[in-house]
Structure formats: C-alpha cells, structure tokens
Amino acid sequence: GQQLNQSPQSMFIQEGEDVSMNCTSSSIFNTWLWYKQDPGEGPVLLIALYKAGELTSNGRLTAQFGITRKDSFLNISASIPSDVGIYFCAGRRTGNQFYFGTGTSLTVIP
Amino acid sequence: EAGVAQSPRYKIIEKRQSVAFWCNPISGHATLYWYQQILGQGPKLLIQFQNNGVVDDSQLPKDRFSAERLKGVDSTLKIQPAKLEDSAVYLCASSLVARGAPNYGYTFGSGTRLTVV
C-alpha cells in the first residue's frame, strides 16, 4: 500500500511552545487530512485540505496542502497538555480510500 | 449525532480461534470502512463498503478474514483462524461520501483491541 512518512516520529515540548510536523509521499494526493488519536480511542479528524497551496486553520491548529501535492504540514501554536496524542496525516489520490501516515507522537510537558 | 459504535472494546483469544467484531456506523452514512492498526503504526485499510457492496478489499487477507454488511447498515468483521500477528486495534469508520462525490473524511469508532495469545 501507499506509504506516507511523517516526521518527526516523536516530539517532547514544553507547554506554550509551537509545534510543527509534516507528512511526505512519493505520490501526488488530491486530499490531505490530519487526525489526532488519543490512547484507546479512534482517530478524530482535525483538518481537511482539498487544494494545493491551501492553508486552513482550526483554532490553534493550522495545516497546509503542499504546492507539490506530495506533502502536508501541521502546526500547533501555544501547545497545551491536552494536545498530547498521536497525530496522523492521511492522503487520498483517487477513489475514496485514504492512506495513513506513520504518526507523530506529541508529548507536552507542563 | 451518535458516533460510530463498535463492540467489543477488547478481546483476547488464543491463536487458531475465531473472533468477530461488530460496527454500527453513523446513521445515513453509506460508506463503511474497516481498518487494522498495529501498535505504533497508522491505520491500514482492510475493506471498504458502499451500502452493502464491497468497493475495495484488496488488502483483506481473504484466507482468514471476512466481512459483510448485509443490509447496508451494520457490519461484522471476522477472523478465522486468528494468528499472533493479527493482534491489533480494528477500527471501523464511516462517511457520507458516495462514489464520485467529494470526500470529507471519515468518522472513526473507538476500535476493538484484539490480543491473540
């Protein structure tokens, strides 16, 4: 299946700091999604991106659809303890199937 | 609206036993997906249904896994017989999307954590 690589694999940051993570692919995607997964729960959709270059915000979260259509970025500003979790990107080429990334584990230190 | 319901939440079985998982999607969602998430990895699609028809089952290990969505609503995923490497969280997701329509992403259930010993 399609492999999406996320980096960094894990992050340990102080509360209040900003966070940046990215997702890259060898293939072009038409849609990018960002999900957050808490322990023992299913992933929850954070942001959806549909056009190359698109920049979309959801509260303190901002995500961008890369110009090359092979990458996407997620930024979290002023992190808080409840931001802890695993962040997954997901990309769609054609059809309705999304391919998920390898995940970025975020730990926020109070 | 109610979310995607899955049961059971946890299951421990011995290898070579059988197991079944149940999913009730969000009301009105035509598309239903089963994903397998191995610890430390992202979800991997096993099978996608559009109403009661299979759209994509290319990554479903059909020698041991089966899934059905008889009335286009609830779905069951079965493993028979289970192997140690089947230990994972099995996630069900649903979406409003119809074939050819924009995809606004999935809503996931909480998953069933399977441990095969």
Short mmCIF file of N, CA, C and O in Angstrom, two decimals, chain B residues 22-34 48-55 67-76 92-97:
data_model
loop_
_atom_site.label_atom_id
_atom_site.label_comp_id
_atom_site.label_asym_id
_atom_site.label_seq_id
_atom_site.Cartn_x
_atom_site.Cartn_y
_atom_site.Cartn_z
N TRP B 22 -18.11 -6.12 15.60
CA TRP B 22 -19.34 -5.51 15.10
C TRP B 22 -19.19 -4.00 15.01
O TRP B 22 -18.52 -3.39 15.86
N CYS B 23 -19.80 -3.40 14.00
CA CYS B 23 -19.75 -1.96 13.82
C CYS B 23 -21.12 -1.44 13.39
O CYS B 23 -21.74 -2.00 12.48
N ASN B 24 -21.53 -0.36 14.03
CA ASN B 24 -22.75 0.34 13.63
C ASN B 24 -22.35 1.76 13.24
O ASN B 24 -21.95 2.54 14.10
N PRO B 25 -22.43 2.10 11.96
CA PRO B 25 -21.94 3.42 11.52
C PRO B 25 -22.92 4.53 11.90
O PRO B 25 -24.01 4.27 12.41
N ILE B 26 -22.51 5.74 11.63
CA ILE B 26 -23.39 6.89 11.83
C ILE B 26 -24.58 6.77 10.88
O ILE B 26 -24.41 6.40 9.70
N SER B 27 -25.76 7.07 11.39
CA SER B 27 -26.97 6.93 10.61
C SER B 27 -26.88 7.73 9.30
O SER B 27 -26.52 8.90 9.31
N GLY B 28 -27.18 7.04 8.20
CA GLY B 28 -27.16 7.72 6.91
C GLY B 28 -25.85 7.65 6.18
O GLY B 28 -25.76 8.05 5.01
N HIS B 29 -24.80 7.18 6.85
CA HIS B 29 -23.50 7.08 6.18
C HIS B 29 -23.46 5.84 5.29
O HIS B 29 -23.56 4.72 5.76
N ALA B 30 -23.31 6.09 3.99
CA ALA B 30 -23.36 4.99 3.04
C ALA B 30 -22.06 4.19 3.00
O ALA B 30 -22.06 3.01 2.67
N THR B 31 -20.97 4.86 3.31
CA THR B 31 -19.67 4.20 3.16
C THR B 31 -19.14 3.77 4.51
O THR B 31 -19.14 4.55 5.46
N LEU B 32 -18.67 2.54 4.58
CA LEU B 32 -18.14 1.98 5.82
C LEU B 32 -16.80 1.32 5.54
O LEU B 32 -16.62 0.68 4.49
N TYR B 33 -15.87 1.52 6.46
CA TYR B 33 -14.51 1.01 6.30
C TYR B 33 -14.10 0.23 7.55
O TYR B 33 -14.47 0.58 8.67
N TRP B 34 -13.33 -0.82 7.32
CA TRP B 34 -12.63 -1.49 8.42
C TRP B 34 -11.13 -1.27 8.23
O TRP B 34 -10.59 -1.50 7.15
N GLN B 48 -13.59 -1.77 2.26
CA GLN B 48 -14.47 -0.62 2.14
C GLN B 48 -15.79 -1.07 1.52
O GLN B 48 -15.80 -1.75 0.49
N PHE B 49 -16.90 -0.67 2.17
CA PHE B 49 -18.23 -0.96 1.66
C PHE B 49 -18.89 0.34 1.20
O PHE B 49 -18.74 1.39 1.82
N GLN B 50 -19.65 0.26 0.13
CA GLN B 50 -20.55 1.33 -0.27
C GLN B 50 -21.94 0.71 -0.21
O GLN B 50 -22.26 -0.18 -1.00
N ASN B 51 -22.75 1.17 0.76
CA ASN B 51 -24.00 0.50 1.10
C ASN B 51 -23.68 -0.96 1.44
O ASN B 51 -22.87 -1.19 2.32
N ASN B 52 -24.23 -1.95 0.78
CA ASN B 52 -23.93 -3.33 1.15
C ASN B 52 -22.96 -3.98 0.16
O ASN B 52 -22.74 -5.20 0.23
N GLY B 53 -22.38 -3.20 -0.74
CA GLY B 53 -21.45 -3.74 -1.72
C GLY B 53 -20.01 -3.43 -1.37
O GLY B 53 -19.71 -2.38 -0.81
N VAL B 54 -19.10 -4.36 -1.70
CA VAL B 54 -17.68 -4.17 -1.45
C VAL B 54 -17.06 -3.30 -2.55
O VAL B 54 -17.20 -3.61 -3.73
N VAL B 55 -16.40 -2.22 -2.15
CA VAL B 55 -15.73 -1.34 -3.10
C VAL B 55 -14.27 -1.72 -3.26
O VAL B 55 -13.73 -1.73 -4.36
N ALA B 67 -15.74 -10.11 5.84
CA ALA B 67 -16.57 -9.01 6.35
C ALA B 67 -17.84 -8.96 5.54
O ALA B 67 -17.86 -9.33 4.36
N GLU B 68 -18.90 -8.51 6.20
CA GLU B 68 -20.16 -8.36 5.50
C GLU B 68 -20.94 -7.17 6.03
O GLU B 68 -20.73 -6.74 7.16
N ARG B 69 -21.80 -6.66 5.18
CA ARG B 69 -22.65 -5.53 5.53
C ARG B 69 -23.97 -5.79 4.82
O ARG B 69 -24.31 -5.15 3.84
N LEU B 70 -24.71 -6.76 5.35
CA LEU B 70 -25.83 -7.34 4.62
C LEU B 70 -26.92 -6.34 4.26
O LEU B 70 -27.44 -6.33 3.17
N LYS B 71 -27.30 -5.48 5.19
CA LYS B 71 -28.42 -4.57 4.93
C LYS B 71 -27.95 -3.14 4.69
O LYS B 71 -28.75 -2.21 4.73
N GLY B 72 -26.66 -2.99 4.45
CA GLY B 72 -26.13 -1.66 4.17
C GLY B 72 -26.04 -0.76 5.38
O GLY B 72 -25.86 0.44 5.24
N VAL B 73 -26.14 -1.35 6.58
CA VAL B 73 -26.02 -0.54 7.80
C VAL B 73 -24.88 -1.11 8.65
O VAL B 73 -23.73 -0.76 8.45
N ASP B 74 -25.23 -2.05 9.58
CA ASP B 74 -24.22 -2.65 10.44
C ASP B 74 -23.27 -3.52 9.62
O ASP B 74 -23.62 -4.02 8.54
N SER B 75 -22.11 -3.73 10.20
CA SER B 75 -21.12 -4.60 9.55
C SER B 75 -20.44 -5.47 10.58
O SER B 75 -20.31 -5.09 11.74
N THR B 76 -20.02 -6.65 10.17
CA THR B 76 -19.21 -7.52 11.01
C THR B 76 -17.92 -7.88 10.28
O THR B 76 -17.92 -8.07 9.06
N CYS B 92 -13.43 0.78 12.89
CA CYS B 92 -14.47 0.95 11.90
C CYS B 92 -14.67 2.45 11.69
O CYS B 92 -14.56 3.24 12.62
N ALA B 93 -14.90 2.84 10.46
CA ALA B 93 -15.14 4.25 10.15
C ALA B 93 -16.27 4.34 9.15
O ALA B 93 -16.52 3.39 8.39
N SER B 94 -16.95 5.47 9.14
CA SER B 94 -18.00 5.67 8.15
C SER B 94 -17.94 7.09 7.63
O SER B 94 -17.37 7.99 8.26
N SER B 95 -18.50 7.28 6.45
CA SER B 95 -18.53 8.61 5.86
C SER B 95 -19.76 8.74 4.98
O SER B 95 -20.34 7.75 4.54
N LEU B 96 -20.11 10.01 4.73
CA LEU B 96 -21.27 10.29 3.90
C LEU B 96 -20.98 10.13 2.43
O LEU B 96 -21.87 10.07 1.62
N VAL B 97 -19.70 10.04 2.09
CA VAL B 97 -19.31 10.16 0.70
C VAL B 97 -19.92 9.08 -0.17
O VAL B 97 -20.00 7.92 0.20
#
